[in-house]
């Protein structure tokens, strides 16, 4: 496509390599002024890399960038900011113990003589912006005290404060409720009407249909073309993104719940600061069913899992596995009650990355006689055991038993964790964000495994920040808000809007 | 009464090297670089001060030489921990091994193979009745105030704290994380060098092998105890200086506890203070984590 | 080219490079100070290996730093930085001396008892540091340094105490000879022994002019054991898992606190053994006021780092450092150059090993050149893409 001033941003023939990997291979992008342009692709397809190049965080190995018809050179974020580009990262780039104002002015401070901060003037400038765009943000609040939605608006303000004309939003809806997403789309359209251009990175099809004018698709670092969203459909976008026809629904048979496996009554958990994160929570999970917990990050999900695992102390309440109380014991005791957990952050909680794959597959079970008598650990047995898991769960590369776990891709690391947890044949399987960062194929495999375990008779507790996942996979849906279960529904008896309202602390109609 | 004034005067004197070291720790860790090498930088400062002061006869040149020497050694730490993303603890430990070697080598080189320097000219002090205060004590207090002002009232401070909390965020706003960290580590080395100088040309008047004996590490404990705040660290150093003063005052008299056991006091005190306070004090989030562009 | 690149990525290359830089830097320092570096290094080599008794002394001096090296390496492999090896070594010497002076049992009982008391001393101090870390989360580096000084003053206290002080000296009483671990200690001084040795001059020199003792053999056994524990046992597995990722270990039901204390207990015990072996194996068979000057613990860290914290790798690296330290003394005797040059060299070596990237960086440069030469185009299909864990 030719270079023209009617485009706010054009990136032509962008190639980026990391060592031997080619993350982007001659990718093109043409963004018309005053439009919302979506970039669609799976996790790891290269969307974020492309935008990091536009923002000057990486340098392209080949290719050129043009703005308003002029070639530009972006060597670092400063250049990007000068050119009027602002970026809101998926994981917010906010300093938690700074105030909203401090975060907004950082790097472009309002100063008196000799670099002395003029906080009063800074606050006025921030307030002016807040009023102009009608954002509901307190300039004096600390980031750690405000909601995720507000933090996102602070990020947008940061860009606007620097005079951004082109705004890049990286997976902006991942952490929002449906209502907050609606509000964000409203903000986006308002910004467009005020002359801004927006690039939104996402893998969520519905939001593209709702918000974007055009959509460029990247698959495994290769540009697959740009479509006019109004002329397209979700299924068309999906097949372009994945490269084959995908089934967007999860197939499963009705559940046959049996006895209660996990029973929580009146559970209260405080964090280190003494604030109640889980408050008087009740929950039952039966054998043979999947209970999904919907909720926004930070509403007590982590503390709930930690309390079940006895990683933190419960202030009050009981947690029973098959009728036996296990609260406030220790993680080993909980595991001995046939509980297996797929943790939310696999690098932090799930794996010992510098150790070998075959060592990682027995993290909970290395003490068993199966893996060596007495004090010795029998590495031949670890090897055989791991080979079976690798084959059965298609962990790649084949024959990676003695590779370091850090050498595997994220999807395969997750497969290894799930293989390990399922290998215990648990009575209760807790899956916390089990598909985080995985691509469509891997997500399907995880969901199949969860349903398979349910059909074997295990009780499954699924906790996810992805509302679609909870709605598609669970037999029973519970909503968590401020550490309490605020609603429980059988699958199919509740719609997204009702759940969204509950997740945000409202009342369901 | 007299002994209380004496104790106070010795407390101020002995806390001064610690204050410099601790301020060095504060600035470095606030920018996200753990500096275990403070001890080594103090040793280098100690020998540089005594040597320069001895040869020039001007203790102020000694003081400045100490700052420069400390900063030079800190440059090594900055290269390792900022540019090479090395393990900051190992780098610091290496500096603590290297520094005494360099110090003694220099000492023997300049002073005909002796492991201690001759008596050098001391920095001036003021006497108020029974109380004498060395100028370094005042400079240390001044530096604490300046550091507080810079960290909390200027844009440079805002940036330093941002880099120590969330370097990737600072980077996306066009702040050069590496440059900020280099600057802070160099300043940290300079301050540690001053700390060494305030031992060898203010408290005693020569360099000896044991002039700096764990002071850098006690200063690091003061950083934690003082919650990474210049005034907090200052207060913590006064406490540790007080225990050292006790050793000096009690060790001289006919005290029942043997002097060797008494000498343990500052070190025992440090451990006790850490037990009581470490959990309640939160380090800068990115402290000790090398920043590699592109990773988060 | 490709093999060279592979070699550059190996640990051995990294160690070699560090030693090389160490020599270069000290050569420069020596040259600036007006000494001929070649002469100095020749004196160093002669001092370490020039005569049979020098070789023997190099091995004898390698014993404590091999053990403290294994101790540091063991702790490091489990995620802990035992900078307190120095203090644990000192406490080992102190307890071994106390027990060795007070007890006088038959040799086969006396030696194990004295060694064990050294181990207990080191292990106690080590596990105290581990406990402070496990229970209160205090960084082991600061507490171990404080413990080093406490141990130093404890040693001085014992040396000067009425019970143990040897009059008119700066040392304590020597342990009873039943604690001695010198090789052929009684035979070599007997008439038969002297007669035999008269015919074998090199052996005579080694046995009669040095304190050749069983320590180095024991130290090698400990190094092998430490390696087996780390890589082949369930205990080692847990220790390493805790060291690499505390959160994941806890999540998997492994007790983090217990393993931290255990690791420091073992690490400290090894240092304590090193101290005890010095007392039983070498003159003056007692502790002195100069405990802090010997730096066996700190040199152990250098030994461990250059060996990339492999306990077995500590065996050759302890010989290397022992040769540097022992041979380095003759640099001063022969040339008058300050022997502290050796500390500068050792410090430089450790500093370079702390830089993780240097040898691999060279390897990358070689690889880049090779790729350019072969003109390999990286395929766009089939290569798994790097995961962006955004």
Short mmCIF file of C-alpha atoms in Angstrom, two decimals, chain A residues 42-440:
data_model
loop_
_atom_site.label_atom_id
_atom_site.label_comp_id
_atom_site.label_asym_id
_atom_site.label_seq_id
_atom_site.Cartn_x
_atom_site.Cartn_y
_atom_site.Cartn_z
CA UNK A 42 -3.23 -15.50 19.05
CA UNK A 43 -0.99 -15.32 22.08
CA UNK A 44 2.56 -15.20 20.79
CA UNK A 45 1.55 -14.23 17.24
CA UNK A 46 3.62 -11.05 17.45
CA UNK A 47 0.95 -8.36 17.99
CA UNK A 48 2.57 -6.89 21.06
CA UNK A 49 6.03 -7.07 19.48
CA UNK A 50 4.74 -5.05 16.53
CA UNK A 51 3.33 -2.39 18.84
CA UNK A 52 6.48 -2.34 20.97
CA UNK A 53 8.36 -1.50 17.78
CA UNK A 54 5.95 1.33 17.05
CA UNK A 55 6.44 2.57 20.60
CA UNK A 56 10.24 2.39 20.34
CA UNK A 57 10.74 -0.33 22.94
CA UNK A 58 12.20 -2.60 20.24
CA UNK A 59 13.90 -1.78 16.96
CA UNK A 60 12.77 -3.51 13.78
CA UNK A 61 15.46 -5.40 11.87
CA UNK A 62 13.85 -4.40 8.59
CA UNK A 63 11.01 -2.20 7.43
CA UNK A 64 9.85 1.39 7.74
CA UNK A 65 7.39 3.38 9.82
CA UNK A 66 5.40 6.32 8.43
CA UNK A 67 3.15 8.80 10.17
CA UNK A 68 0.83 11.09 8.26
CA UNK A 69 2.71 10.20 5.11
CA UNK A 70 6.17 11.00 6.46
CA UNK A 71 8.84 8.44 7.28
CA UNK A 72 9.73 8.54 10.96
CA UNK A 73 12.52 7.06 13.02
CA UNK A 74 11.54 5.75 16.45
CA UNK A 75 14.60 4.75 18.45
CA UNK A 76 13.09 4.85 21.93
CA UNK A 77 9.85 5.66 23.75
CA UNK A 78 10.88 9.31 23.93
CA UNK A 79 10.78 9.51 20.13
CA UNK A 80 7.37 7.85 20.11
CA UNK A 81 6.03 10.26 22.71
CA UNK A 82 7.41 13.20 20.71
CA UNK A 83 5.57 11.89 17.64
CA UNK A 84 2.32 11.71 19.57
CA UNK A 85 2.16 7.98 20.17
CA UNK A 86 0.89 6.70 23.51
CA UNK A 87 0.68 3.10 24.64
CA UNK A 88 -1.38 1.45 27.35
CA UNK A 89 0.27 -1.88 28.16
CA UNK A 90 -1.67 -5.00 29.03
CA UNK A 91 0.03 -5.12 32.40
CA UNK A 92 -0.31 -1.55 33.51
CA UNK A 93 2.89 0.42 33.76
CA UNK A 94 1.90 2.14 36.96
CA UNK A 95 3.89 2.58 40.14
CA UNK A 96 1.69 1.21 42.85
CA UNK A 97 2.80 3.42 45.74
CA UNK A 98 2.75 6.64 43.72
CA UNK A 99 -0.34 8.83 43.42
CA UNK A 100 -2.32 9.19 40.21
CA UNK A 101 -0.76 12.60 39.59
CA UNK A 102 2.78 11.36 40.21
CA UNK A 103 2.24 8.52 37.77
CA UNK A 104 0.88 10.80 35.10
CA UNK A 105 3.64 13.41 35.25
CA UNK A 106 6.55 10.96 35.67
CA UNK A 107 9.15 11.63 33.00
CA UNK A 108 7.50 14.90 31.97
CA UNK A 109 7.33 16.61 35.33
CA UNK A 110 6.00 20.05 36.12
CA UNK A 111 8.95 21.77 37.73
CA UNK A 112 10.00 25.03 39.26
CA UNK A 113 13.64 26.02 39.36
CA UNK A 114 16.39 23.37 39.49
CA UNK A 115 14.12 20.37 39.02
CA UNK A 116 12.03 21.02 42.13
CA UNK A 117 8.58 19.53 41.65
CA UNK A 118 5.58 21.85 41.54
CA UNK A 119 2.92 19.38 42.63
CA UNK A 120 0.15 21.94 42.86
CA UNK A 121 0.47 22.99 39.26
CA UNK A 122 0.84 19.35 38.22
CA UNK A 123 -2.39 18.49 39.96
CA UNK A 124 -4.20 21.34 38.21
CA UNK A 125 -3.02 20.13 34.83
CA UNK A 126 -4.15 16.60 35.58
CA UNK A 127 -7.54 17.85 36.80
CA UNK A 128 -7.98 19.82 33.58
CA UNK A 129 -7.46 16.64 31.56
CA UNK A 130 -9.76 14.62 33.81
CA UNK A 131 -12.52 17.18 33.29
CA UNK A 132 -11.97 17.51 29.56
CA UNK A 133 -12.47 13.78 28.98
CA UNK A 134 -14.96 13.24 31.77
CA UNK A 135 -12.92 10.50 33.48
CA UNK A 136 -13.83 9.56 37.01
CA UNK A 137 -10.36 9.62 38.59
CA UNK A 138 -9.07 11.10 41.86
CA UNK A 139 -5.66 12.71 41.20
CA UNK A 140 -4.52 12.24 44.80
CA UNK A 141 -5.38 8.56 45.18
CA UNK A 142 -2.62 5.99 45.30
CA UNK A 143 -2.68 3.45 42.49
CA UNK A 144 -2.79 0.50 44.90
CA UNK A 145 -6.08 1.84 46.28
CA UNK A 146 -8.08 2.31 43.06
CA UNK A 147 -9.96 -0.16 40.84
CA UNK A 148 -8.50 -1.76 37.75
CA UNK A 149 -10.88 0.23 35.53
CA UNK A 150 -9.64 3.47 37.06
CA UNK A 151 -6.03 2.37 36.68
CA UNK A 152 -6.70 1.90 32.99
CA UNK A 153 -8.08 5.41 32.73
CA UNK A 154 -4.94 6.69 34.47
CA UNK A 155 -2.91 4.95 31.77
CA UNK A 156 -4.96 6.65 29.07
CA UNK A 157 -4.52 9.97 30.86
CA UNK A 158 -0.77 9.41 30.90
CA UNK A 159 -0.81 9.20 27.12
CA UNK A 160 -3.14 12.18 26.69
CA UNK A 161 -1.02 14.26 29.09
CA UNK A 162 1.87 13.76 26.69
CA UNK A 163 -0.27 14.91 23.79
CA UNK A 164 -0.86 11.50 22.22
CA UNK A 165 -2.70 11.51 18.89
CA UNK A 166 -2.32 7.78 18.32
CA UNK A 167 -3.24 5.56 21.24
CA UNK A 168 -2.20 1.92 21.40
CA UNK A 169 -4.26 -0.25 23.75
CA UNK A 170 -2.76 -3.69 24.42
CA UNK A 171 -5.45 -6.23 25.42
CA UNK A 172 -7.37 -3.52 27.24
CA UNK A 173 -10.38 -5.63 28.15
CA UNK A 174 -8.62 -8.60 29.72
CA UNK A 175 -9.21 -7.38 33.25
CA UNK A 176 -12.55 -5.58 32.89
CA UNK A 177 -16.16 -6.54 33.58
CA UNK A 178 -18.63 -6.45 30.67
CA UNK A 179 -19.94 -3.12 31.95
CA UNK A 180 -16.46 -1.67 32.21
CA UNK A 181 -15.78 -2.90 28.70
CA UNK A 182 -18.86 -1.03 27.47
CA UNK A 183 -17.59 2.08 29.19
CA UNK A 184 -14.15 1.68 27.62
CA UNK A 185 -15.69 1.36 24.16
CA UNK A 186 -17.62 4.55 24.86
CA UNK A 187 -14.37 6.29 25.85
CA UNK A 188 -12.71 5.03 22.69
CA UNK A 189 -15.46 6.43 20.48
CA UNK A 190 -15.33 9.72 22.34
CA UNK A 191 -11.58 9.93 21.75
CA UNK A 192 -12.09 9.24 18.05
CA UNK A 193 -14.62 12.06 17.86
CA UNK A 194 -11.99 14.35 19.42
CA UNK A 195 -9.59 13.55 16.60
CA UNK A 196 -7.53 10.69 18.07
CA UNK A 197 -6.62 7.42 16.38
CA UNK A 198 -6.74 4.16 18.30
CA UNK A 199 -4.96 0.86 17.74
CA UNK A 200 -6.29 -1.97 19.85
CA UNK A 201 -4.50 -5.29 20.27
CA UNK A 202 -6.75 -8.17 21.16
CA UNK A 203 -7.63 -11.79 20.64
CA UNK A 204 -11.27 -11.28 21.59
CA UNK A 205 -13.49 -11.30 18.58
CA UNK A 206 -16.64 -9.85 20.04
CA UNK A 207 -14.94 -6.65 21.10
CA UNK A 208 -13.51 -6.16 17.66
CA UNK A 209 -16.98 -6.49 16.20
CA UNK A 210 -18.27 -3.92 18.72
CA UNK A 211 -15.54 -1.35 18.60
CA UNK A 212 -13.25 -1.53 15.58
CA UNK A 213 -13.52 -0.15 12.06
CA UNK A 214 -10.79 -2.25 10.52
CA UNK A 215 -8.91 -5.30 11.67
CA UNK A 216 -5.44 -6.56 10.69
CA UNK A 217 -4.64 -10.18 11.41
CA UNK A 218 -1.24 -11.63 12.31
CA UNK A 219 -0.61 -15.36 12.51
CA UNK A 220 2.75 -16.64 13.85
CA UNK A 221 4.49 -13.43 12.91
CA UNK A 222 3.07 -13.30 9.40
CA UNK A 223 0.63 -10.64 8.17
CA UNK A 224 -2.63 -12.28 7.02
CA UNK A 225 -4.42 -9.20 5.69
CA UNK A 226 -6.77 -6.46 6.81
CA UNK A 227 -10.56 -6.71 6.77
CA UNK A 228 -13.36 -4.22 7.08
CA UNK A 229 -15.06 -5.27 10.28
CA UNK A 230 -18.58 -4.41 9.11
CA UNK A 231 -18.18 -6.78 6.15
CA UNK A 232 -16.86 -9.62 8.28
CA UNK A 233 -18.01 -12.06 10.95
CA UNK A 234 -16.61 -13.59 14.13
CA UNK A 235 -16.13 -16.98 12.51
CA UNK A 236 -14.30 -15.48 9.56
CA UNK A 237 -11.94 -13.56 11.84
CA UNK A 238 -11.38 -16.63 13.98
CA UNK A 239 -10.42 -18.88 11.09
CA UNK A 240 -8.08 -16.19 9.72
CA UNK A 241 -6.44 -15.86 13.11
CA UNK A 242 -5.94 -19.58 13.74
CA UNK A 243 -5.52 -20.79 10.19
CA UNK A 244 -8.24 -23.41 10.34
CA UNK A 245 -11.89 -23.56 11.17
CA UNK A 246 -12.34 -23.40 14.90
CA UNK A 247 -15.17 -24.52 17.05
CA UNK A 248 -15.96 -21.62 19.32
CA UNK A 249 -18.13 -23.64 21.67
CA UNK A 250 -17.04 -26.21 24.25
CA UNK A 251 -18.59 -29.64 23.79
CA UNK A 252 -19.61 -31.61 26.83
CA UNK A 253 -22.34 -33.82 28.16
CA UNK A 254 -24.51 -32.89 31.15
CA UNK A 255 -22.84 -33.36 34.54
CA UNK A 256 -23.75 -36.08 37.01
CA UNK A 257 -22.94 -34.52 40.36
CA UNK A 258 -22.49 -36.88 43.31
CA UNK A 259 -21.43 -36.29 46.92
CA UNK A 260 -19.96 -33.00 48.10
CA UNK A 261 -16.17 -33.10 47.73
CA UNK A 262 -15.18 -29.56 48.73
CA UNK A 263 -17.27 -27.71 51.26
CA UNK A 264 -16.38 -24.24 52.51
CA UNK A 265 -18.34 -22.55 55.26
CA UNK A 266 -17.91 -19.04 56.60
CA UNK A 267 -14.35 -18.68 55.35
CA UNK A 268 -12.61 -15.41 56.14
CA UNK A 269 -9.01 -14.69 55.09
CA UNK A 270 -6.97 -11.58 55.78
CA UNK A 271 -3.97 -10.42 53.79
CA UNK A 272 -0.66 -9.24 55.30
CA UNK A 273 -2.07 -5.78 55.81
CA UNK A 274 -4.92 -7.20 57.87
CA UNK A 275 -7.57 -6.46 55.26
CA UNK A 276 -10.23 -9.14 54.75
CA UNK A 277 -9.84 -10.49 51.23
CA UNK A 278 -12.21 -13.44 51.63
CA UNK A 279 -15.27 -12.67 53.74
CA UNK A 280 -17.57 -15.26 55.20
CA UNK A 281 -17.52 -17.27 52.00
CA UNK A 282 -19.60 -20.43 51.44
CA UNK A 283 -19.02 -22.79 48.54
CA UNK A 284 -19.73 -26.41 47.64
CA UNK A 285 -18.19 -28.44 44.84
CA UNK A 286 -19.58 -31.91 44.16
CA UNK A 287 -17.76 -34.84 42.68
CA UNK A 288 -18.51 -35.03 38.97
CA UNK A 289 -19.20 -31.35 38.40
CA UNK A 290 -17.30 -28.27 37.37
CA UNK A 291 -17.94 -25.21 39.49
CA UNK A 292 -16.63 -22.07 37.83
CA UNK A 293 -15.94 -18.91 39.78
CA UNK A 294 -16.37 -15.74 37.77
CA UNK A 295 -14.92 -12.51 39.04
CA UNK A 296 -12.48 -9.70 38.41
CA UNK A 297 -8.89 -10.14 39.47
CA UNK A 298 -8.32 -9.06 43.04
CA UNK A 299 -11.67 -10.03 44.51
CA UNK A 300 -10.26 -12.73 46.77
CA UNK A 301 -9.61 -15.50 44.26
CA UNK A 302 -5.91 -15.81 45.10
CA UNK A 303 -6.56 -15.78 48.83
CA UNK A 304 -9.32 -18.39 48.43
CA UNK A 305 -6.96 -20.77 46.63
CA UNK A 306 -4.16 -20.04 49.11
CA UNK A 307 -6.48 -20.78 52.02
CA UNK A 308 -7.66 -24.08 50.51
CA UNK A 309 -4.01 -25.04 50.02
CA UNK A 310 -3.15 -23.96 53.58
CA UNK A 311 -0.62 -21.48 52.25
CA UNK A 312 -2.25 -18.74 54.30
CA UNK A 313 -4.17 -18.88 57.54
CA UNK A 314 -7.93 -18.67 57.55
CA UNK A 315 -9.13 -16.22 60.20
CA UNK A 316 -12.35 -18.17 60.62
CA UNK A 317 -14.50 -20.76 58.89
CA UNK A 318 -14.01 -24.33 57.77
CA UNK A 319 -12.75 -26.02 54.63
CA UNK A 320 -13.68 -29.69 54.28
CA UNK A 321 -12.44 -32.21 51.74
CA UNK A 322 -14.75 -35.24 51.65
CA UNK A 323 -15.97 -34.32 55.10
CA UNK A 324 -12.60 -33.80 56.75
CA UNK A 325 -11.53 -30.36 57.91
CA UNK A 326 -8.22 -29.26 56.39
CA UNK A 327 -8.07 -25.52 57.03
CA UNK A 328 -4.92 -24.14 58.67
CA UNK A 329 -2.91 -27.32 58.35
CA UNK A 330 -0.13 -27.31 55.75
CA UNK A 331 0.16 -27.74 51.98
CA UNK A 332 1.47 -31.28 52.29
CA UNK A 333 -1.59 -32.34 54.31
CA UNK A 334 -3.93 -30.81 51.76
CA UNK A 335 -2.21 -32.63 48.91
CA UNK A 336 -2.52 -35.86 50.88
CA UNK A 337 -6.29 -35.37 50.80
CA UNK A 338 -6.13 -35.93 47.04
CA UNK A 339 -6.26 -32.29 46.05
CA UNK A 340 -4.41 -31.13 42.95
CA UNK A 341 -3.98 -27.50 41.96
CA UNK A 342 -3.19 -25.88 38.63
CA UNK A 343 -1.81 -22.52 39.81
CA UNK A 344 -2.54 -19.18 38.16
CA UNK A 345 1.07 -18.14 37.67
CA UNK A 346 2.91 -21.16 36.37
CA UNK A 347 6.34 -19.61 36.63
CA UNK A 348 5.86 -18.51 40.18
CA UNK A 349 3.84 -21.34 41.69
CA UNK A 350 3.89 -24.22 39.27
CA UNK A 351 7.37 -24.88 38.02
CA UNK A 352 11.01 -24.82 39.01
CA UNK A 353 12.25 -23.48 35.70
CA UNK A 354 15.98 -24.21 36.07
CA UNK A 355 15.30 -27.88 36.90
CA UNK A 356 14.77 -30.62 34.34
CA UNK A 357 11.35 -31.51 32.97
CA UNK A 358 11.55 -34.93 34.60
CA UNK A 359 12.25 -33.30 37.94
CA UNK A 360 9.32 -30.94 37.53
CA UNK A 361 6.81 -33.70 36.84
CA UNK A 362 7.27 -35.12 40.35
CA UNK A 363 7.37 -31.88 42.33
CA UNK A 364 4.69 -33.02 44.77
CA UNK A 365 5.41 -36.74 44.59
CA UNK A 366 9.20 -37.10 44.66
CA UNK A 367 9.01 -38.50 48.18
CA UNK A 368 6.99 -41.55 47.14
CA UNK A 369 8.71 -44.95 47.05
CA UNK A 370 7.73 -45.13 43.39
CA UNK A 371 10.58 -42.73 42.64
CA UNK A 372 13.34 -44.29 44.70
CA UNK A 373 13.77 -46.16 47.95
CA UNK A 374 14.87 -44.49 51.15
CA UNK A 375 16.79 -41.27 50.76
CA UNK A 376 17.80 -41.80 47.13
CA UNK A 377 15.97 -40.44 44.11
CA UNK A 378 15.93 -42.86 41.16
CA UNK A 379 16.34 -40.75 38.02
CA UNK A 380 15.65 -43.71 35.71
CA UNK A 381 12.20 -43.99 37.21
CA UNK A 382 11.62 -40.24 36.91
CA UNK A 383 12.58 -40.54 33.27
CA UNK A 384 10.17 -43.39 32.52
CA UNK A 385 7.32 -41.71 34.38
CA UNK A 386 7.90 -38.44 32.54
CA UNK A 387 8.16 -40.14 29.14
CA UNK A 388 4.66 -41.50 29.62
CA UNK A 389 3.26 -38.06 30.49
CA UNK A 390 5.06 -36.46 27.55
CA UNK A 391 3.52 -38.98 25.18
CA UNK A 392 0.05 -38.91 26.65
CA UNK A 393 -0.28 -35.12 26.85
CA UNK A 394 1.71 -34.34 23.72
CA UNK A 395 4.28 -32.19 25.50
CA UNK A 396 6.78 -30.88 22.98
CA UNK A 397 9.53 -31.26 22.02
CA UNK A 398 9.29 -35.04 22.38
CA UNK A 399 12.20 -36.43 24.36
CA UNK A 400 12.54 -33.32 26.51
CA UNK A 401 12.77 -35.31 29.78
CA UNK A 402 16.22 -34.01 30.62
CA UNK A 403 15.83 -30.51 29.17
CA UNK A 404 15.46 -27.61 31.51
CA UNK A 405 11.83 -26.65 32.05
CA UNK A 406 12.72 -23.07 31.11
CA UNK A 407 13.41 -24.26 27.56
CA UNK A 408 9.81 -25.27 26.90
CA UNK A 409 7.23 -22.91 25.43
CA UNK A 410 4.52 -21.54 27.69
CA UNK A 411 1.87 -23.84 26.28
CA UNK A 412 4.00 -26.90 26.83
CA UNK A 413 4.92 -25.78 30.34
CA UNK A 414 1.23 -25.52 31.11
CA UNK A 415 0.64 -28.97 29.62
CA UNK A 416 3.37 -30.33 31.88
CA UNK A 417 1.70 -28.85 34.95
CA UNK A 418 -1.70 -30.19 34.00
CA UNK A 419 -0.23 -33.61 33.18
CA UNK A 420 1.43 -33.65 36.60
CA UNK A 421 -1.69 -32.63 38.49
CA UNK A 422 -3.94 -35.06 36.62
CA UNK A 423 -1.41 -37.85 37.13
CA UNK A 424 -2.32 -37.84 40.82
CA UNK A 425 -5.88 -38.90 39.89
CA UNK A 426 -7.14 -36.24 42.28
CA UNK A 427 -10.56 -36.19 43.91
CA UNK A 428 -10.55 -32.40 43.77
CA UNK A 429 -8.87 -30.48 40.98
CA UNK A 430 -8.52 -26.72 41.39
CA UNK A 431 -7.77 -24.95 38.12
CA UNK A 432 -6.87 -21.28 38.62
CA UNK A 433 -6.55 -19.41 35.31
CA UNK A 434 -5.59 -22.67 33.57
CA UNK A 435 -5.50 -21.19 30.06
CA UNK A 436 -3.69 -17.95 30.78
CA UNK A 437 -1.47 -16.98 27.86
CA UNK A 438 -2.28 -20.08 25.79
CA UNK A 439 -3.33 -20.16 22.14
CA UNK A 440 -6.63 -21.47 20.88
#
